PDB file of C-alpha atoms in Angstrom:
ATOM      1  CA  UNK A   1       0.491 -66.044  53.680  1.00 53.00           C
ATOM      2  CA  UNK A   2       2.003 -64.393  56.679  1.00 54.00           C
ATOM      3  CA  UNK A   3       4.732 -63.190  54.754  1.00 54.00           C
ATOM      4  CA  UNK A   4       1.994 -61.631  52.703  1.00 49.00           C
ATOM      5  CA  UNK A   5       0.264 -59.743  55.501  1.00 51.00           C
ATOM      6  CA  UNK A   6       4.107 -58.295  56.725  1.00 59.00           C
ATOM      7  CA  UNK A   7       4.884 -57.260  53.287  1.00 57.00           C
ATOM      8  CA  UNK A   8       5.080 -53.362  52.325  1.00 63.00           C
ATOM      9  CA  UNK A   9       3.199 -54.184  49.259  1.00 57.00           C
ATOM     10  CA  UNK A  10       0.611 -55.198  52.209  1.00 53.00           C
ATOM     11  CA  UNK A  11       1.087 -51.839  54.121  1.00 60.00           C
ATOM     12  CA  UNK A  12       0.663 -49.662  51.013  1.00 61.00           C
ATOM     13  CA  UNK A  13      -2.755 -51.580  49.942  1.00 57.00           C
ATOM     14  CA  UNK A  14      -4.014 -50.854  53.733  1.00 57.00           C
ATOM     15  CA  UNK A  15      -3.319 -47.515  53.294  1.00 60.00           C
ATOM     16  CA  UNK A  16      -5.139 -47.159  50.902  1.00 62.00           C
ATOM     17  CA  UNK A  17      -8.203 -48.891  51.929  1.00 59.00           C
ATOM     18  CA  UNK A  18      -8.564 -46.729  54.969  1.00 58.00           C
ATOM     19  CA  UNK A  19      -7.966 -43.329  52.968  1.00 55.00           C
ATOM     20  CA  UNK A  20     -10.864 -44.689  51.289  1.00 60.00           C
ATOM     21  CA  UNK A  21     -12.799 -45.770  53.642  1.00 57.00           C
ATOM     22  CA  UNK A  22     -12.229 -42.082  55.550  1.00 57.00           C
ATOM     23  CA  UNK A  23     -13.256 -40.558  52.412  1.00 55.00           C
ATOM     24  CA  UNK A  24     -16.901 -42.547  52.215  1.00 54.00           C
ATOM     25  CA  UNK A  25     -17.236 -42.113  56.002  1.00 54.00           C
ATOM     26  CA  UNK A  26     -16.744 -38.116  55.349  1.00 55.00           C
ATOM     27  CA  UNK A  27     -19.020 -38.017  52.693  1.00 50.00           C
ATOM     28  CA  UNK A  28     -21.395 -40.085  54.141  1.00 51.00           C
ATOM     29  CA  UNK A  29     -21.675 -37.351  57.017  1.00 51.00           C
ATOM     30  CA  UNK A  30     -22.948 -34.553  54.363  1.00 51.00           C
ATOM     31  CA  UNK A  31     -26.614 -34.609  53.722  1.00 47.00           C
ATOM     32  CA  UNK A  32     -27.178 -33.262  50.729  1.00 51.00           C
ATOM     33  CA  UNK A  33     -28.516 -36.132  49.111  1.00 50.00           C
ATOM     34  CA  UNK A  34     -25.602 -37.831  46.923  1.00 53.00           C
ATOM     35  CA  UNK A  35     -24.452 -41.513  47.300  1.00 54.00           C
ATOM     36  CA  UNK A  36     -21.042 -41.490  49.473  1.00 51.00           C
ATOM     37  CA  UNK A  37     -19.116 -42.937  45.660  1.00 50.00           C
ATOM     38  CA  UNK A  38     -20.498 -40.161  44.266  1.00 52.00           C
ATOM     39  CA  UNK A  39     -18.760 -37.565  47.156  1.00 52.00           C
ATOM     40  CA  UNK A  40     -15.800 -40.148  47.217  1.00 48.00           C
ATOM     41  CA  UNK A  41     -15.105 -39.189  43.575  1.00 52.00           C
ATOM     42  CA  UNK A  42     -15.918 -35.424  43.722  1.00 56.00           C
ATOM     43  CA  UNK A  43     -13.828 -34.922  46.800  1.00 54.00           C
ATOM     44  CA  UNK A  44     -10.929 -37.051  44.799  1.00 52.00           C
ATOM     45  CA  UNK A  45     -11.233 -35.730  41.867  1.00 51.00           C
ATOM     46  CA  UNK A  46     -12.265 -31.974  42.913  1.00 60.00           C
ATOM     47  CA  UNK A  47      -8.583 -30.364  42.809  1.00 58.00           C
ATOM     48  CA  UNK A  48      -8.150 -31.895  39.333  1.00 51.00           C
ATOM     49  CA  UNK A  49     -11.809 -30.346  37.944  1.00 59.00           C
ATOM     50  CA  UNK A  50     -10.434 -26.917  39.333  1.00 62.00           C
ATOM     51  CA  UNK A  51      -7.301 -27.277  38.202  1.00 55.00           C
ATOM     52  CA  UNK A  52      -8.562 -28.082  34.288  1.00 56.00           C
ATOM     53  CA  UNK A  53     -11.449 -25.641  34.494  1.00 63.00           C
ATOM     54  CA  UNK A  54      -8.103 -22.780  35.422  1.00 59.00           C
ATOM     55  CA  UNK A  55      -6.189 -24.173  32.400  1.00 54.00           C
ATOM     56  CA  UNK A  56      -9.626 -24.035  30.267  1.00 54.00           C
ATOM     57  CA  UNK A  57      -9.871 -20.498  30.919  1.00 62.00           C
ATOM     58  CA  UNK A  58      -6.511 -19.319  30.805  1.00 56.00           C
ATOM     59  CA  UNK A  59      -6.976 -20.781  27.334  1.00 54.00           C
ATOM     60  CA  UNK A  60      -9.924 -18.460  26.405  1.00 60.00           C
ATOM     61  CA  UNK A  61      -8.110 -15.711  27.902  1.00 59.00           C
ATOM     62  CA  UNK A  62      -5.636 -16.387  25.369  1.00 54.00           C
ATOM     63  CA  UNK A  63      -7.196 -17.103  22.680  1.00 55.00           C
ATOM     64  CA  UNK A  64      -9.360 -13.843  22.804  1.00 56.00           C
ATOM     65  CA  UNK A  65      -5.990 -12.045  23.391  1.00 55.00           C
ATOM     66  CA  UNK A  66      -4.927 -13.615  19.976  1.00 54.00           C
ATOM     67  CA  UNK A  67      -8.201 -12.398  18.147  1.00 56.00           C
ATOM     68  CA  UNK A  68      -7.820  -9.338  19.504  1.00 64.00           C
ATOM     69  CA  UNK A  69      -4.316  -8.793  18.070  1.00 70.00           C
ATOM     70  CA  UNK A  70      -5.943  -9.945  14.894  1.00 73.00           C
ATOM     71  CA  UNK A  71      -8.284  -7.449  14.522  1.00 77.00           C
ATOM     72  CA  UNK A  72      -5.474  -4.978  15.821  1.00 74.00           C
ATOM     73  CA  UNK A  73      -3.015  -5.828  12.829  1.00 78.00           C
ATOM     74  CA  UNK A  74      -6.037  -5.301  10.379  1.00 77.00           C
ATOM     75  CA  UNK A  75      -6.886  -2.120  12.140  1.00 77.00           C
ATOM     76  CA  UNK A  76      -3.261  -0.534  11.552  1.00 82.00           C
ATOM     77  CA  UNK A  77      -3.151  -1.835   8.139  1.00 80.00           C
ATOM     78  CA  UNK A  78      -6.534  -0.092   7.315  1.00 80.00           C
ATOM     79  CA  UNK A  79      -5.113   3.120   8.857  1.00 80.00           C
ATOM     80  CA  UNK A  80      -1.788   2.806   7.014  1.00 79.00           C
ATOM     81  CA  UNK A  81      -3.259   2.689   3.677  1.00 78.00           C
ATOM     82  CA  UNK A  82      -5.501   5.514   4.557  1.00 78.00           C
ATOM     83  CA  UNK A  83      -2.303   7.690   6.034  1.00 78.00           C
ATOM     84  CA  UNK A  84      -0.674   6.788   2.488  1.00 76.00           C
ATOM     85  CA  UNK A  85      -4.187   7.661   0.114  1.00 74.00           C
ATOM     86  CA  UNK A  86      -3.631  11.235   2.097  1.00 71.00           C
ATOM     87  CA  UNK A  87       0.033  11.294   1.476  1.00 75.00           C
ATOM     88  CA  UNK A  88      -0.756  10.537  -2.004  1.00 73.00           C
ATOM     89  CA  UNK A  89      -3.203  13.643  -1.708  1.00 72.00           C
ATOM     90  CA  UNK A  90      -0.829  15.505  -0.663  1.00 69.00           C
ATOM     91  CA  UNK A  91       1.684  15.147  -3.428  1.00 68.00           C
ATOM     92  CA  UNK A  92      -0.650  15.699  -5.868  1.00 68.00           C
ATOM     93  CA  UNK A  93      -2.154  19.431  -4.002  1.00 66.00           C
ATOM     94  CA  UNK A  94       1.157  20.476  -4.181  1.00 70.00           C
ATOM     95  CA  UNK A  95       1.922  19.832  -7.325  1.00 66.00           C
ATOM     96  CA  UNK A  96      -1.277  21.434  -8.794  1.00 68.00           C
ATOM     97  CA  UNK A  97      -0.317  24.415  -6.466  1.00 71.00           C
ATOM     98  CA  UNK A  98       3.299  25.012  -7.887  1.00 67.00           C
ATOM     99  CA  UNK A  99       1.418  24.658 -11.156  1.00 64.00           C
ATOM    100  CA  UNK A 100      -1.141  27.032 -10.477  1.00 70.00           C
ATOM    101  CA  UNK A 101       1.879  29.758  -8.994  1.00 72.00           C
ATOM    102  CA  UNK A 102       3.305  28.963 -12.451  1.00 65.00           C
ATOM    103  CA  UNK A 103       0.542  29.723 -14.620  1.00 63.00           C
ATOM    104  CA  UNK A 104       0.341  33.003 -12.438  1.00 71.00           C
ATOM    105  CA  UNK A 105       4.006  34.363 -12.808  1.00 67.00           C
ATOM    106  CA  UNK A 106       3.662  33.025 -16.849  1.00 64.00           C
ATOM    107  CA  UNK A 107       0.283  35.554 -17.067  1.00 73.00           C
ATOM    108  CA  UNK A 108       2.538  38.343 -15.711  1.00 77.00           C
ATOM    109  CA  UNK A 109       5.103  37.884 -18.615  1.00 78.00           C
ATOM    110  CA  UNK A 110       2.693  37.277 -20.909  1.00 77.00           C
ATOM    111  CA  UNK A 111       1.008  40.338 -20.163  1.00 84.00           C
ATOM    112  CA  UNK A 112       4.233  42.252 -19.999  1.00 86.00           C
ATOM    113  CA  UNK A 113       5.289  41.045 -23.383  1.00 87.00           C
ATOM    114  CA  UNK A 114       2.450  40.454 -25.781  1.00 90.00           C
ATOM    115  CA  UNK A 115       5.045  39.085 -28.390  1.00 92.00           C
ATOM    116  CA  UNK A 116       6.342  36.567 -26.702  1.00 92.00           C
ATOM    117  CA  UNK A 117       4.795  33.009 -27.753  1.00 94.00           C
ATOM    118  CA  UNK A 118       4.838  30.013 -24.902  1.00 92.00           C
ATOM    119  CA  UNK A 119       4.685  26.013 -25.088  1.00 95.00           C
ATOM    120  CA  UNK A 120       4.261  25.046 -21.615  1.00 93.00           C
ATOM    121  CA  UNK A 121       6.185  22.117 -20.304  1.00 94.00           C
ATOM    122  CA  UNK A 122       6.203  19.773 -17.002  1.00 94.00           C
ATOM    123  CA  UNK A 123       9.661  18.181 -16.365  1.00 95.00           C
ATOM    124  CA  UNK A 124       9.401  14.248 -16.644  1.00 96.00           C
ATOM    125  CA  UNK A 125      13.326  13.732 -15.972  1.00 96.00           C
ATOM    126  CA  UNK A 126      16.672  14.225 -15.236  1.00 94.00           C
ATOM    127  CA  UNK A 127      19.822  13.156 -15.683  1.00 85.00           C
ATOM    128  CA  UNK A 128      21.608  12.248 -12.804  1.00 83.00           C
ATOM    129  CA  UNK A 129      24.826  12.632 -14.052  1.00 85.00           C
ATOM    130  CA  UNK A 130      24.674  16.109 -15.037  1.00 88.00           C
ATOM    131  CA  UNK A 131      26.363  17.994 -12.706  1.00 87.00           C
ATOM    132  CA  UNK A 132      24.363  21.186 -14.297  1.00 90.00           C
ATOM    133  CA  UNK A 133      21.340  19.929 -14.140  1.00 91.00           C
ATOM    134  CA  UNK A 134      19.461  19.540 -16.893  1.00 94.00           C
ATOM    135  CA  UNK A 135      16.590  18.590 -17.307  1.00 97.00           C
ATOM    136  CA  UNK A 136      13.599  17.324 -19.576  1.00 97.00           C
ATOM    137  CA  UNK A 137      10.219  18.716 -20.458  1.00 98.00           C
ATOM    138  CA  UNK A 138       6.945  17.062 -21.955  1.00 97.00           C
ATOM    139  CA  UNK A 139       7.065  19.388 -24.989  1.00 97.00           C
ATOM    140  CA  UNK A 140       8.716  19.116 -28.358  1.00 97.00           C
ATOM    141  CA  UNK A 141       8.882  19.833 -32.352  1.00 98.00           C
ATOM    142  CA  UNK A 142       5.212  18.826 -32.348  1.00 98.00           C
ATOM    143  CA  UNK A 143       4.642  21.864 -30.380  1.00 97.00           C
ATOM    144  CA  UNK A 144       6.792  24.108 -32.080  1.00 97.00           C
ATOM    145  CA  UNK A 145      10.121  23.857 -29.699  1.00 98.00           C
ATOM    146  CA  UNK A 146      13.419  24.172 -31.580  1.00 97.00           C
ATOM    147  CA  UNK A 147      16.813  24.016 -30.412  1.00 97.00           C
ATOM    148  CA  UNK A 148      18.156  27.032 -28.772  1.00 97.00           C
ATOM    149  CA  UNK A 149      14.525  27.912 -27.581  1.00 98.00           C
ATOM    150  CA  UNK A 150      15.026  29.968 -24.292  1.00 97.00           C
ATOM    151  CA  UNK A 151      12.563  28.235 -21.191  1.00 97.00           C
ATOM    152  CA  UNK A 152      11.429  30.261 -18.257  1.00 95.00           C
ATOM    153  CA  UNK A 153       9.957  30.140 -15.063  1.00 92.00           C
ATOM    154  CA  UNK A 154       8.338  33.036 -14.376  1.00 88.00           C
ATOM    155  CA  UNK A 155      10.452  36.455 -15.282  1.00 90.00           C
ATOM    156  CA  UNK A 156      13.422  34.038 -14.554  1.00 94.00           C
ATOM    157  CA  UNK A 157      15.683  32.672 -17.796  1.00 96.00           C
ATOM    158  CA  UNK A 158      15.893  29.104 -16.355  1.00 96.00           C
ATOM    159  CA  UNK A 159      17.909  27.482 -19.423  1.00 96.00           C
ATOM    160  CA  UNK A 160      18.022  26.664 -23.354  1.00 98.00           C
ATOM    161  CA  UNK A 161      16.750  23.835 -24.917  1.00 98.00           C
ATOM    162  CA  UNK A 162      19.816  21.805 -26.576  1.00 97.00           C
ATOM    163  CA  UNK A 163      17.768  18.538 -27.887  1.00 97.00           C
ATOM    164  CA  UNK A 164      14.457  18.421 -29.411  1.00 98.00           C
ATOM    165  CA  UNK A 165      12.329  15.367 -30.149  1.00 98.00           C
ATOM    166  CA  UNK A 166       8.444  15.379 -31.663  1.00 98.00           C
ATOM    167  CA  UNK A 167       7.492  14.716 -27.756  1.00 98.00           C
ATOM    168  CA  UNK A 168       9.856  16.113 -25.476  1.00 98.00           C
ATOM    169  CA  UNK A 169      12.953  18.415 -25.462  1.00 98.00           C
ATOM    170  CA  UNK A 170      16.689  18.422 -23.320  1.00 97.00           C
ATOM    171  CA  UNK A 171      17.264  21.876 -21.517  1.00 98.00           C
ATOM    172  CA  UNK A 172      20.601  23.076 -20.298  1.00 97.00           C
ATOM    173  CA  UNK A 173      20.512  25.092 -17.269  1.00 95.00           C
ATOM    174  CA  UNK A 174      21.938  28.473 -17.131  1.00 95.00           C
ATOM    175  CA  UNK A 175      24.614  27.108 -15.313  1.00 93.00           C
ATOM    176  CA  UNK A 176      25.968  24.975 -17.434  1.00 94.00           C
ATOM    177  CA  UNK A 177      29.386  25.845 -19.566  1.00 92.00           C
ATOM    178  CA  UNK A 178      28.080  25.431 -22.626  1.00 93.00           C
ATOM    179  CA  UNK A 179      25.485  28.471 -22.311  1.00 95.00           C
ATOM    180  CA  UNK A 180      26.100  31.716 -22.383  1.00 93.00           C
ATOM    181  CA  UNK A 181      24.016  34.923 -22.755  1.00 96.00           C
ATOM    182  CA  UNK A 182      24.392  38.492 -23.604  1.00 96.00           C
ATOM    183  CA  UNK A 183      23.383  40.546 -20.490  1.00 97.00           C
ATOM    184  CA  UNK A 184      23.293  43.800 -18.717  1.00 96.00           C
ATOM    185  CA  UNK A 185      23.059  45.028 -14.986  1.00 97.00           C
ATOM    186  CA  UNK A 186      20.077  46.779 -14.843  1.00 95.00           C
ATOM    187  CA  UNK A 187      21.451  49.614 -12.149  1.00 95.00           C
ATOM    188  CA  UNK A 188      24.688  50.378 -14.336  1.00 95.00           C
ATOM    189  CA  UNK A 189      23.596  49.572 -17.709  1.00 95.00           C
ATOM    190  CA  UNK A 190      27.048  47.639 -17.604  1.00 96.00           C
ATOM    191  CA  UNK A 191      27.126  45.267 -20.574  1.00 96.00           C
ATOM    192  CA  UNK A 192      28.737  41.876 -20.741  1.00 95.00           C
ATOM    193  CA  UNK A 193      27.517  37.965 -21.183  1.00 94.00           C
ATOM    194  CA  UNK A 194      27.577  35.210 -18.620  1.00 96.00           C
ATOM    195  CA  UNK A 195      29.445  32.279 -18.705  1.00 94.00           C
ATOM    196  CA  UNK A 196      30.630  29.725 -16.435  1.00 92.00           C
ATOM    197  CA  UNK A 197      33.182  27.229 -15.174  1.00 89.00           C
ATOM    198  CA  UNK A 198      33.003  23.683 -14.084  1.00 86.00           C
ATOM    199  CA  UNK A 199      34.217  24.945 -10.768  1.00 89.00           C
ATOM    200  CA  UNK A 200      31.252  27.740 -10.524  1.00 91.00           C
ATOM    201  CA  UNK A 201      28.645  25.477 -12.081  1.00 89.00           C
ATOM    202  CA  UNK A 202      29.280  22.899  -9.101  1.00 87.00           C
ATOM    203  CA  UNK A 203      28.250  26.185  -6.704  1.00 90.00           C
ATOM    204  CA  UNK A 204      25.212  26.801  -8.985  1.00 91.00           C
ATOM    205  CA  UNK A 205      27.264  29.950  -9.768  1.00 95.00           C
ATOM    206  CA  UNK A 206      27.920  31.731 -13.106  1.00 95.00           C
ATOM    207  CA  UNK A 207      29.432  35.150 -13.763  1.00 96.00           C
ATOM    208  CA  UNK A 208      28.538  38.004 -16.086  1.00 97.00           C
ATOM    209  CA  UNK A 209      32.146  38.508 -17.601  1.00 95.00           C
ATOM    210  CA  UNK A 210      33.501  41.910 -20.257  1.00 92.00           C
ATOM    211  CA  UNK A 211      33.390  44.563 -17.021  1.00 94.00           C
ATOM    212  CA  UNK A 212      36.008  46.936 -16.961  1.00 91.00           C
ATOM    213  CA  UNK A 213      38.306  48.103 -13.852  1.00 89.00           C
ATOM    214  CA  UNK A 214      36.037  51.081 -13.691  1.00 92.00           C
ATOM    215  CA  UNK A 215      32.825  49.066 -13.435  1.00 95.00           C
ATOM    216  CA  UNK A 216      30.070  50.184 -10.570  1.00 95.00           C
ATOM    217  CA  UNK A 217      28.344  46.989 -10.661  1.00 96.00           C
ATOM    218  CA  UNK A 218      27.739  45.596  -6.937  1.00 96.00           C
ATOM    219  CA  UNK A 219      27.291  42.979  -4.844  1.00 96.00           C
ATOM    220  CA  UNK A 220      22.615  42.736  -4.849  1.00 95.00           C
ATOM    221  CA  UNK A 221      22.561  43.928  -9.058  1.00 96.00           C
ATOM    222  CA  UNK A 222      20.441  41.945 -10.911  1.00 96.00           C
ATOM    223  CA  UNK A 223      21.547  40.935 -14.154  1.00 97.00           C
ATOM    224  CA  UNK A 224      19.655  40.132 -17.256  1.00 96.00           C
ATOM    225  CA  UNK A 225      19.501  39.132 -20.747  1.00 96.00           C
ATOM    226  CA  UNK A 226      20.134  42.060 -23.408  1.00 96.00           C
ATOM    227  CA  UNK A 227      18.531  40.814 -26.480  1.00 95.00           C
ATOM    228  CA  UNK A 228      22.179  41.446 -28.511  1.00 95.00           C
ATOM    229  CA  UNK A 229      22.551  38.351 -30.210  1.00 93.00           C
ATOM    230  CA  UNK A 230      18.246  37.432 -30.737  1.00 95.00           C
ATOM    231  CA  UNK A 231      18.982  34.262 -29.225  1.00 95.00           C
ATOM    232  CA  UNK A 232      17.387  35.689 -25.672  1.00 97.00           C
ATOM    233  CA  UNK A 233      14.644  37.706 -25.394  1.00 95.00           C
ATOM    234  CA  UNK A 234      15.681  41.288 -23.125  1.00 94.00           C
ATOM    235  CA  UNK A 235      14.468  41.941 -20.006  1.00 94.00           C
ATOM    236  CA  UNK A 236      15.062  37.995 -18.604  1.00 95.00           C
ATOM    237  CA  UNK A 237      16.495  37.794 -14.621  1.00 95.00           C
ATOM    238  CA  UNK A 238      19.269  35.603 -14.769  1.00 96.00           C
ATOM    239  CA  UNK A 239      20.675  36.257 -11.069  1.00 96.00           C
ATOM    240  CA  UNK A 240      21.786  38.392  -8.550  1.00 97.00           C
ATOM    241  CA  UNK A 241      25.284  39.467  -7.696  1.00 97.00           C
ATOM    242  CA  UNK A 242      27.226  37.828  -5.050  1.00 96.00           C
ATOM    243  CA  UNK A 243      31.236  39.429  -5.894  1.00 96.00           C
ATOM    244  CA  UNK A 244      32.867  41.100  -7.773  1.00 96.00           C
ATOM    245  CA  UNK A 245      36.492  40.419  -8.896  1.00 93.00           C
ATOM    246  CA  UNK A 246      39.557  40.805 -11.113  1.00 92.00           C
ATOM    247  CA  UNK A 247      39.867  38.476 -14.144  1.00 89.00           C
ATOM    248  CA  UNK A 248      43.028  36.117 -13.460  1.00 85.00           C
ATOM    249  CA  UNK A 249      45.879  37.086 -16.060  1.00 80.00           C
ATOM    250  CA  UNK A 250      43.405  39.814 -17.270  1.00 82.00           C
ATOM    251  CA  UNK A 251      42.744  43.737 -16.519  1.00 85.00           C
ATOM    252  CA  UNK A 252      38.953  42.948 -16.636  1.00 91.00           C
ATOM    253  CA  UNK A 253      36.138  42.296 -14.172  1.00 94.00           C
ATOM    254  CA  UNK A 254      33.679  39.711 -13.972  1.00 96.00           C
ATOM    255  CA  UNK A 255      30.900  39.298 -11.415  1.00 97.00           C
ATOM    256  CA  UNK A 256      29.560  35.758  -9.979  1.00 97.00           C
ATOM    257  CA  UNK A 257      26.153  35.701 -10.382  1.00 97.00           C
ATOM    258  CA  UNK A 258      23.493  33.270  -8.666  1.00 96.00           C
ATOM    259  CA  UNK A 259      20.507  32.303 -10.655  1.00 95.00           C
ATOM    260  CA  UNK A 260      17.375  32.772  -9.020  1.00 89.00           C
ATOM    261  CA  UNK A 261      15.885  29.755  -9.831  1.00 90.00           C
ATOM    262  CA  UNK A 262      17.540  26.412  -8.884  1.00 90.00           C
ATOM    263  CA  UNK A 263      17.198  24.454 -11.862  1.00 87.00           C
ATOM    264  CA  UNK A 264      16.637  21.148  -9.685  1.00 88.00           C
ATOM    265  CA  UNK A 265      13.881  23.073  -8.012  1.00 89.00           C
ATOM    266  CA  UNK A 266      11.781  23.057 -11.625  1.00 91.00           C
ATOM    267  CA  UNK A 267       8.552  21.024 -11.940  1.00 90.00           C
ATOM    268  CA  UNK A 268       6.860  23.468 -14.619  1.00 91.00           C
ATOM    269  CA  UNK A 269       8.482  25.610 -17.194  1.00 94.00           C
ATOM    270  CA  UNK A 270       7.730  27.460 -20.343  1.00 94.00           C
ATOM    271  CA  UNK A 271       9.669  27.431 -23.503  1.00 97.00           C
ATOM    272  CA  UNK A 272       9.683  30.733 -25.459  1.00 96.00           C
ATOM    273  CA  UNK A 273       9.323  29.809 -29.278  1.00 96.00           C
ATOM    274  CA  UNK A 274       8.844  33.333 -30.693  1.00 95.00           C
ATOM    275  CA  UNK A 275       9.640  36.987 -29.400  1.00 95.00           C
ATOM    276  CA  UNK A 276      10.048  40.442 -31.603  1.00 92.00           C
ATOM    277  CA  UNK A 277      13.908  40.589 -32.275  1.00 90.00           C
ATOM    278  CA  UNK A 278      14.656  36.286 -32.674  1.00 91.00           C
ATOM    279  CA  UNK A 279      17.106  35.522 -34.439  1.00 84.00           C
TER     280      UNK A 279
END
């Protein structure tokens, strides 16, 4: 029993008692009208009521923080799909408006040429491999487009049509080798027809070939379709002249010519099915 009383295990057990016993004696002292357990356990326990009631809000915090973000993420995605809805607007204003400027230079030919006869024609594709870029309209034999129909934009001789189905129709561009035109530079009167390499084509370039040594054409003419030939109405811009220079091999003159209308620039065109003088 002795060895009991000398034992740490003793010691600790007595320390505790009086910590206790300090903590009813200081509780006792307070008058507030709670039983000294009661103040034993709040002043024991008070640190760890304070330290969960920190964690407890720490954990609101948080979790309004994380609502917050919620609504956040559902505000930008409302706001994105508005930004796209006016993108989408957008598009479609200037697409109408490039048709409307269409319709506007097409009344100006019209009225110009009474005998000309239009289908008009919205391009729906392309082919990417065509270095010339051609190009397909909306229009076909159901509307009255045959091959070799010339298509405009505006005043400007944008191409020919090459293929024709009941719905829709293939148009070379006025760059492309396999057209040619007879034309005339309307300050000279100089006669000739355009034509074009593979090497001009990939510059969007053409030239208006058959000038002589002598020729006074110049770098700003315009050139334009002649009629010879009824495949082309007269009177058509093709382009404007960038050079002049000697044939290769040859005494003659030929002048590059750039179109005024980039054919990859076309949304709406029309397609010329009848004129006075076709052949």
């Amino acid at each position: 029993m002795k060895k009991f009383f000398k034992s740490t295990a003793f010691k600790i057990l007595l320390a505790i008692a009086l910590v206790l016993l300090a903590a009813i004696a200081a509780a006792a002292s307070a008058a507030d009208g709670t039983t000294p357990v009661s103040k034993v356990t709040s002043f024991v326990f008070s640190p760890l009521q304070k330290a969960s009631s920190y964690l407890v809000d720490k954990l609101d915090g948080f979790k309004g923080s994380f609502v917050s973000s919620s609504t956040y993420r559902d505000r930008i995605s409302e706001l994105e799909s508005e930004v796209a809805d006016y993108q989408s607007k957008l598009v479609d204003y200037e697409k109408l408006k490039k048709q409307v400027e269409a319709y506007e230079k097409f009344l100006e030919v019209k009225e110009k040429n009474p005998d000309f006869k239009f289908v008009a024609g919205t391009v729906i594709g392309r082919d990417s491999a065509d270095t010339f870029g051609s190009f397909v309209l909306n229009c076909g034999s159901n509307d009255g487009v045959k091959v070799n129909d010339p298509v405009i934009s505006g005043e400007y001789l944008i191409g020919i049509v090459n293929e024709v189905t009941p719905t829709s129709c293939v148009v070379l561009s006025v760059t492309d080798p396999k057209v040619n035109a007879a034309a005339y530079e309307i300050r000279t009167g100089e006669m000739g027809y355009t034509e074009t390499t593979s090497k001009l084509a990939l510059n969007g370039l053409l030239k208006l070939t058959g000038l002589t040594k002598d020729t006074s054409v110049a770098v700003g003419g315009i050139v334009c379709t002649s009629g010879v030939g009824g495949i082309y109405p007269r009177g058509l811009i093709i382009g404007t002249v960038t050079a002049v220079s000697k044939e290769e091999g040859n005494i003659s003159y030929y002048a590059e010519v750039k179109p005024e209308v980039d054919p990859g620039d076309v949304q709406d065109a029309f397609v010329i099915t009848e004129f006075e003088g076709k052949n």
